XYZ file of C-alpha atoms in Angstrom:
367
model
C 14.815 -16.245 49.081
C 15.334 -13.934 52.072
C 17.439 -10.825 51.505
C 18.778 -8.195 53.914
C 20.530 -4.838 53.874
C 22.231 -3.077 56.794
C 24.043 0.216 57.265
C 24.906 2.833 59.899
C 21.864 4.792 61.047
C 23.515 8.042 59.941
C 26.657 8.770 57.911
C 28.009 12.329 57.708
C 31.102 13.336 55.733
C 32.682 16.727 55.141
C 35.680 19.005 55.501
C 36.361 20.244 59.067
C 33.424 18.163 60.307
C 34.941 17.712 63.765
C 34.286 21.379 64.488
C 30.532 20.886 64.257
C 30.334 17.254 65.367
C 28.543 18.045 68.629
C 25.282 18.864 66.852
C 25.194 15.380 65.345
C 26.030 13.727 68.670
C 23.638 15.646 70.958
C 20.557 13.584 70.003
C 22.228 10.631 71.771
C 22.715 12.429 75.094
C 24.870 15.048 76.768
C 27.709 12.957 78.170
C 29.858 10.081 76.973
C 33.383 8.773 76.567
C 35.902 9.445 73.798
C 38.256 6.552 73.063
C 41.519 7.377 71.297
C 45.179 6.396 71.498
C 48.005 8.710 72.496
C 49.167 9.407 68.948
C 45.716 10.358 67.657
C 45.077 12.383 70.810
C 48.145 14.481 70.074
C 47.335 14.912 66.389
C 43.635 15.704 66.522
C 42.057 14.245 69.675
C 42.619 17.213 71.973
C 41.082 19.551 69.405
C 38.100 17.230 68.912
C 37.601 17.018 72.673
C 37.623 20.821 72.899
C 35.103 21.130 70.057
C 32.775 18.682 71.787
C 32.970 20.299 75.220
C 32.552 23.795 73.753
C 29.528 22.402 71.958
C 27.901 21.591 75.288
C 28.833 17.944 75.744
C 30.456 16.404 78.803
C 33.179 14.104 77.527
C 35.554 11.788 79.369
C 38.719 11.022 77.407
C 39.773 7.376 77.713
C 43.166 6.282 76.430
C 43.029 3.266 74.119
C 45.620 0.622 74.951
C 46.227 -0.371 71.343
C 44.668 -3.839 71.093
C 41.015 -4.772 70.514
C 41.228 -7.526 73.104
C 38.579 -8.846 75.508
C 40.602 -7.402 78.395
C 40.711 -3.932 76.832
C 37.001 -4.060 76.061
C 36.216 -4.995 79.674
C 38.462 -2.201 81.005
C 36.824 0.480 78.899
C 33.341 -0.905 79.497
C 33.885 -0.537 83.241
C 34.970 3.091 82.836
C 31.952 3.877 80.662
C 29.563 2.158 83.061
C 30.945 4.009 86.099
C 30.534 7.354 84.354
C 27.011 6.394 83.221
C 28.043 7.230 79.655
C 25.134 7.754 77.280
C 27.278 7.079 74.199
C 30.787 6.009 73.237
C 32.891 7.729 70.553
C 35.817 6.235 68.674
C 38.459 8.519 67.203
C 41.137 6.518 65.420
C 41.727 3.463 63.274
C 40.306 -0.026 62.939
C 41.176 -1.438 66.354
C 39.893 1.648 68.157
C 36.684 1.368 66.133
C 36.319 -2.348 66.863
C 36.803 -1.850 70.597
C 34.299 0.996 70.658
C 31.692 -1.132 68.882
C 32.130 -3.925 71.416
C 31.811 -1.549 74.379
C 28.719 0.118 72.963
C 27.112 -3.189 72.115
C 27.681 -4.684 75.550
C 26.447 -1.572 77.371
C 23.580 -1.060 74.908
C 24.496 2.580 74.303
C 24.883 4.432 70.974
C 28.102 3.907 69.029
C 29.721 6.855 67.247
C 32.656 6.192 64.936
C 34.978 8.995 63.838
C 37.734 7.494 61.673
C 41.045 9.272 61.239
C 42.020 7.161 58.222
C 40.247 5.931 55.090
C 42.377 2.785 55.095
C 39.586 0.257 55.672
C 35.809 -0.050 55.830
C 35.456 -0.958 59.515
C 33.672 2.293 60.554
C 30.374 1.268 58.978
C 30.180 -2.451 59.743
C 28.444 -4.393 62.515
C 31.412 -6.541 63.431
C 34.685 -6.358 65.328
C 37.885 -8.338 65.000
C 39.188 -9.441 68.395
C 42.827 -10.134 69.214
C 44.658 -11.407 72.257
C 46.742 -8.929 74.235
C 49.831 -10.113 72.315
C 48.151 -9.352 68.975
C 47.127 -12.862 67.899
C 43.791 -13.183 66.110
C 41.009 -14.567 68.324
C 37.633 -14.256 66.623
C 35.030 -12.042 64.999
C 32.238 -10.468 67.026
C 28.968 -9.822 65.177
C 26.410 -7.341 66.458
C 22.672 -6.792 66.093
C 23.138 -3.406 64.446
C 25.643 -1.151 62.711
C 27.053 1.990 64.364
C 24.508 4.685 65.145
C 26.584 7.512 63.712
C 29.676 7.690 61.497
C 31.389 11.081 61.209
C 34.122 11.411 58.573
C 36.171 14.619 58.525
C 37.867 14.684 55.121
C 40.426 17.259 56.271
C 41.610 14.739 58.887
C 41.748 11.986 56.253
C 43.707 14.263 53.904
C 46.166 15.073 56.680
C 47.222 11.433 57.051
C 50.020 9.834 54.997
C 48.686 8.977 51.530
C 49.646 5.312 51.915
C 46.636 4.819 54.182
C 44.239 6.077 51.521
C 45.838 3.661 49.047
C 45.374 0.828 51.544
C 41.678 1.686 51.670
C 41.462 1.814 47.886
C 43.000 -1.670 47.734
C 40.476 -3.051 50.214
C 37.565 -1.314 48.473
C 38.643 -2.638 45.072
C 37.779 -6.162 46.220
C 34.220 -5.203 47.200
C 32.461 -5.528 43.857
C 34.690 -8.347 42.604
C 33.651 -10.457 45.584
C 30.047 -9.198 45.493
C 29.668 -10.379 41.901
C 31.083 -13.786 42.828
C 28.500 -14.073 45.599
C 25.735 -12.883 43.253
C 26.496 -15.563 40.690
C 26.642 -18.219 43.407
C 23.488 -16.934 45.159
C 25.320 -17.353 48.471
C 24.674 -15.581 51.769
C 26.300 -12.274 52.676
C 28.528 -11.197 55.544
C 25.560 -10.183 57.675
C 24.986 -12.634 60.569
C 21.449 -13.256 59.344
C 21.933 -16.051 56.796
C 20.435 -13.818 54.098
C 21.204 -13.083 50.471
C 21.986 -9.852 48.642
C 19.562 -7.019 48.057
C 19.784 -5.012 44.857
C 20.657 -2.017 47.055
C 23.693 -3.727 48.554
C 24.894 -4.877 45.163
C 24.384 -1.400 43.702
C 26.608 0.096 46.405
C 29.347 -2.437 45.631
C 29.128 -1.588 41.928
C 29.187 2.148 42.618
C 32.188 1.663 44.894
C 34.158 0.125 42.033
C 33.051 2.814 39.579
C 34.234 5.625 41.856
C 37.622 3.958 42.342
C 38.288 3.719 38.611
C 37.002 7.248 37.978
C 38.649 9.219 40.795
C 41.457 7.287 42.507
C 44.312 8.961 40.621
C 43.085 12.456 41.437
C 42.319 11.534 45.021
C 45.746 10.025 45.672
C 47.413 13.119 44.225
C 45.284 15.371 46.417
C 45.898 13.317 49.557
C 49.609 13.327 48.824
C 49.400 17.114 48.966
C 47.063 16.969 52.022
C 44.352 18.698 50.001
C 40.599 18.069 50.081
C 39.032 17.914 46.609
C 35.784 16.486 45.165
C 37.766 13.479 43.922
C 39.071 12.822 47.424
C 35.527 13.126 48.777
C 34.395 10.421 46.343
C 37.214 8.036 47.276
C 36.795 8.539 51.023
C 33.120 7.679 50.633
C 33.982 4.651 48.484
C 36.601 3.377 50.950
C 34.475 3.938 54.037
C 30.746 3.813 53.323
C 30.286 2.045 49.981
C 32.936 -0.587 50.647
C 31.788 -1.238 54.205
C 28.073 -1.459 53.521
C 28.580 -2.986 50.079
C 30.803 -5.777 51.361
C 28.711 -6.505 54.429
C 25.419 -6.598 52.553
C 26.808 -8.258 49.400
C 29.321 -10.756 50.783
C 32.962 -11.800 50.540
C 34.639 -14.469 48.431
C 38.234 -15.451 47.567
C 40.039 -12.114 47.973
C 39.586 -11.889 51.730
C 40.089 -15.611 52.252
C 43.530 -15.263 50.677
C 44.365 -12.481 53.117
C 43.389 -14.805 55.950
C 45.376 -17.651 54.378
C 48.577 -15.631 54.561
C 48.481 -16.003 58.350
C 49.800 -19.538 57.758
C 53.213 -17.948 57.252
C 55.455 -15.741 59.328
C 57.899 -13.136 58.129
C 57.901 -9.930 56.118
C 54.555 -10.603 54.433
C 52.977 -9.385 57.653
C 54.625 -6.005 57.291
C 52.016 -5.416 54.608
C 48.645 -3.898 55.402
C 45.287 -5.635 55.185
C 44.526 -3.778 51.967
C 47.842 -4.700 50.373
C 47.243 -8.390 51.018
C 43.662 -8.184 49.769
C 44.926 -6.508 46.568
C 46.697 -9.703 45.534
C 43.645 -11.641 46.683
C 41.438 -9.642 44.309
C 43.606 -10.743 41.377
C 43.407 -14.312 42.658
C 39.607 -14.036 42.844
C 39.551 -12.930 39.201
C 41.835 -15.757 38.063
C 39.801 -18.383 39.907
C 36.558 -17.180 38.329
C 38.096 -17.278 34.852
C 38.150 -13.530 34.147
C 39.080 -12.420 30.625
C 42.492 -10.971 29.839
C 40.916 -7.550 29.448
C 39.223 -7.658 32.852
C 42.275 -9.022 34.658
C 44.560 -6.415 33.066
C 42.198 -3.619 34.119
C 42.588 -4.531 37.771
C 46.251 -5.502 37.492
C 47.324 -2.168 35.995
C 45.187 -0.230 38.474
C 46.861 -1.944 41.418
C 50.343 -1.686 39.930
C 49.890 2.057 39.396
C 49.467 2.539 43.147
C 52.330 0.256 44.130
C 50.095 -2.548 45.400
C 51.295 -6.174 45.429
C 50.744 -8.030 42.163
C 53.569 -10.593 42.426
C 54.932 -12.953 45.051
C 57.981 -10.708 45.279
C 55.724 -7.784 46.178
C 54.329 -9.947 48.986
C 57.902 -10.718 50.157
C 57.256 -14.344 49.188
C 59.588 -14.681 46.200
C 61.599 -17.261 48.145
C 58.584 -19.095 49.553
C 58.742 -22.840 49.008
C 56.036 -24.912 47.365
C 55.151 -26.223 50.813
C 54.814 -22.680 52.162
C 52.458 -21.645 49.368
C 50.454 -24.824 49.870
C 50.036 -23.927 53.551
C 48.575 -20.600 52.455
C 46.293 -22.351 49.977
C 45.097 -24.859 52.565
C 44.290 -22.166 55.107
C 42.585 -20.088 52.416
C 40.223 -22.982 51.722
C 39.561 -24.181 55.266
C 35.955 -24.801 56.274
C 34.009 -21.628 56.906
C 36.129 -19.409 54.661
C 34.323 -17.075 52.280
C 36.175 -18.524 49.290
C 33.430 -21.144 49.343
C 31.034 -18.404 48.178
C 32.532 -18.566 44.685
C 29.729 -20.781 43.414
C 31.939 -23.735 42.515
C 34.226 -26.011 44.474
C 37.598 -24.386 45.166
C 40.355 -26.661 46.469
C 43.761 -25.906 47.930
C 45.258 -27.073 44.615
C 43.112 -24.533 42.756
C 44.313 -21.737 45.028
C 47.947 -22.809 44.759
C 47.730 -22.788 40.960
C 45.881 -19.470 41.064
C 48.566 -17.815 43.200
C 51.223 -18.952 40.737
C 49.121 -17.784 37.794
C 48.685 -14.262 39.212
C 52.415 -14.020 39.865
C 53.356 -15.288 36.414
C 50.860 -13.093 34.567
C 51.941 -9.962 36.423
C 55.637 -10.623 35.866
C 55.022 -11.325 32.175
C 52.801 -8.264 31.682
C 55.181 -5.773 33.286
C 58.296 -7.414 31.914
């Protein structure tokens, strides 16, 4: 058995971290580009730029176009190459991060990720999701290494609408559920190395889940008041570092395949975030593996408390036909999907029945 573990070279988290970020970046060089969209630039980007330049760095601000597309990657890569950038910094959300990773990888320069939200675990992973310029999914890009530096300013995270933190909690909640499925099946992980889990990767996934159940209520309350507390620190770390590294080094299973399967449909379901869709997928993962009532209820009530989808109605699919749900089930189980890491054969019929079972159990439990 060959195992592997991967993570960012350095992860730094703290309140008002942007003010002192230059000292963490200087080891990579004295000049680079800062990629951020117009909204983030207005909220925090200008201040971050000023902190970096006052800290002795030469920074070129590059406006992100909004889509992590091959065309956008090529455009930014050309700018970075012309300026002989020694590093590339992302300040923003998932698509900004993904574009920055691609640029850094292709130019072979250090990648620095500075997330403004704790809504997903993309800052720490060695992959990007690519889309066409019109927003259609294209493919995943896998890299030889994770980002060189991840800087998480918890005051910036706390300043964002609390719904984004809840999205991250929903995504992180799937990490250990899927990791345990992969462990039982002895399947390979998300790393592009065809390797199995290390105990370290599995431990991070388990710790991620523990922090969510211990501190999520406090953290959501604090974030709703735009306040940084120890509980918020724990949840930001769980959403960003533990979920990202834990999932990548421990593997995915049914929860994320269900999220992918939903792309078989159009409509209001796609107004939901990645984390919201994965939340229902986590319950589906539990049902498919035959979780006990006690275990299923633990996750169900946790999700319901934060307003996450636990029924078809919550997914805006209460009027979906049997054929529509079967399309989701068929796409969820297509070749190459991580649902096949469950350790037993999972068919489209199994998924269809599982979706109905989650919906029925949730409706029955909450009356």
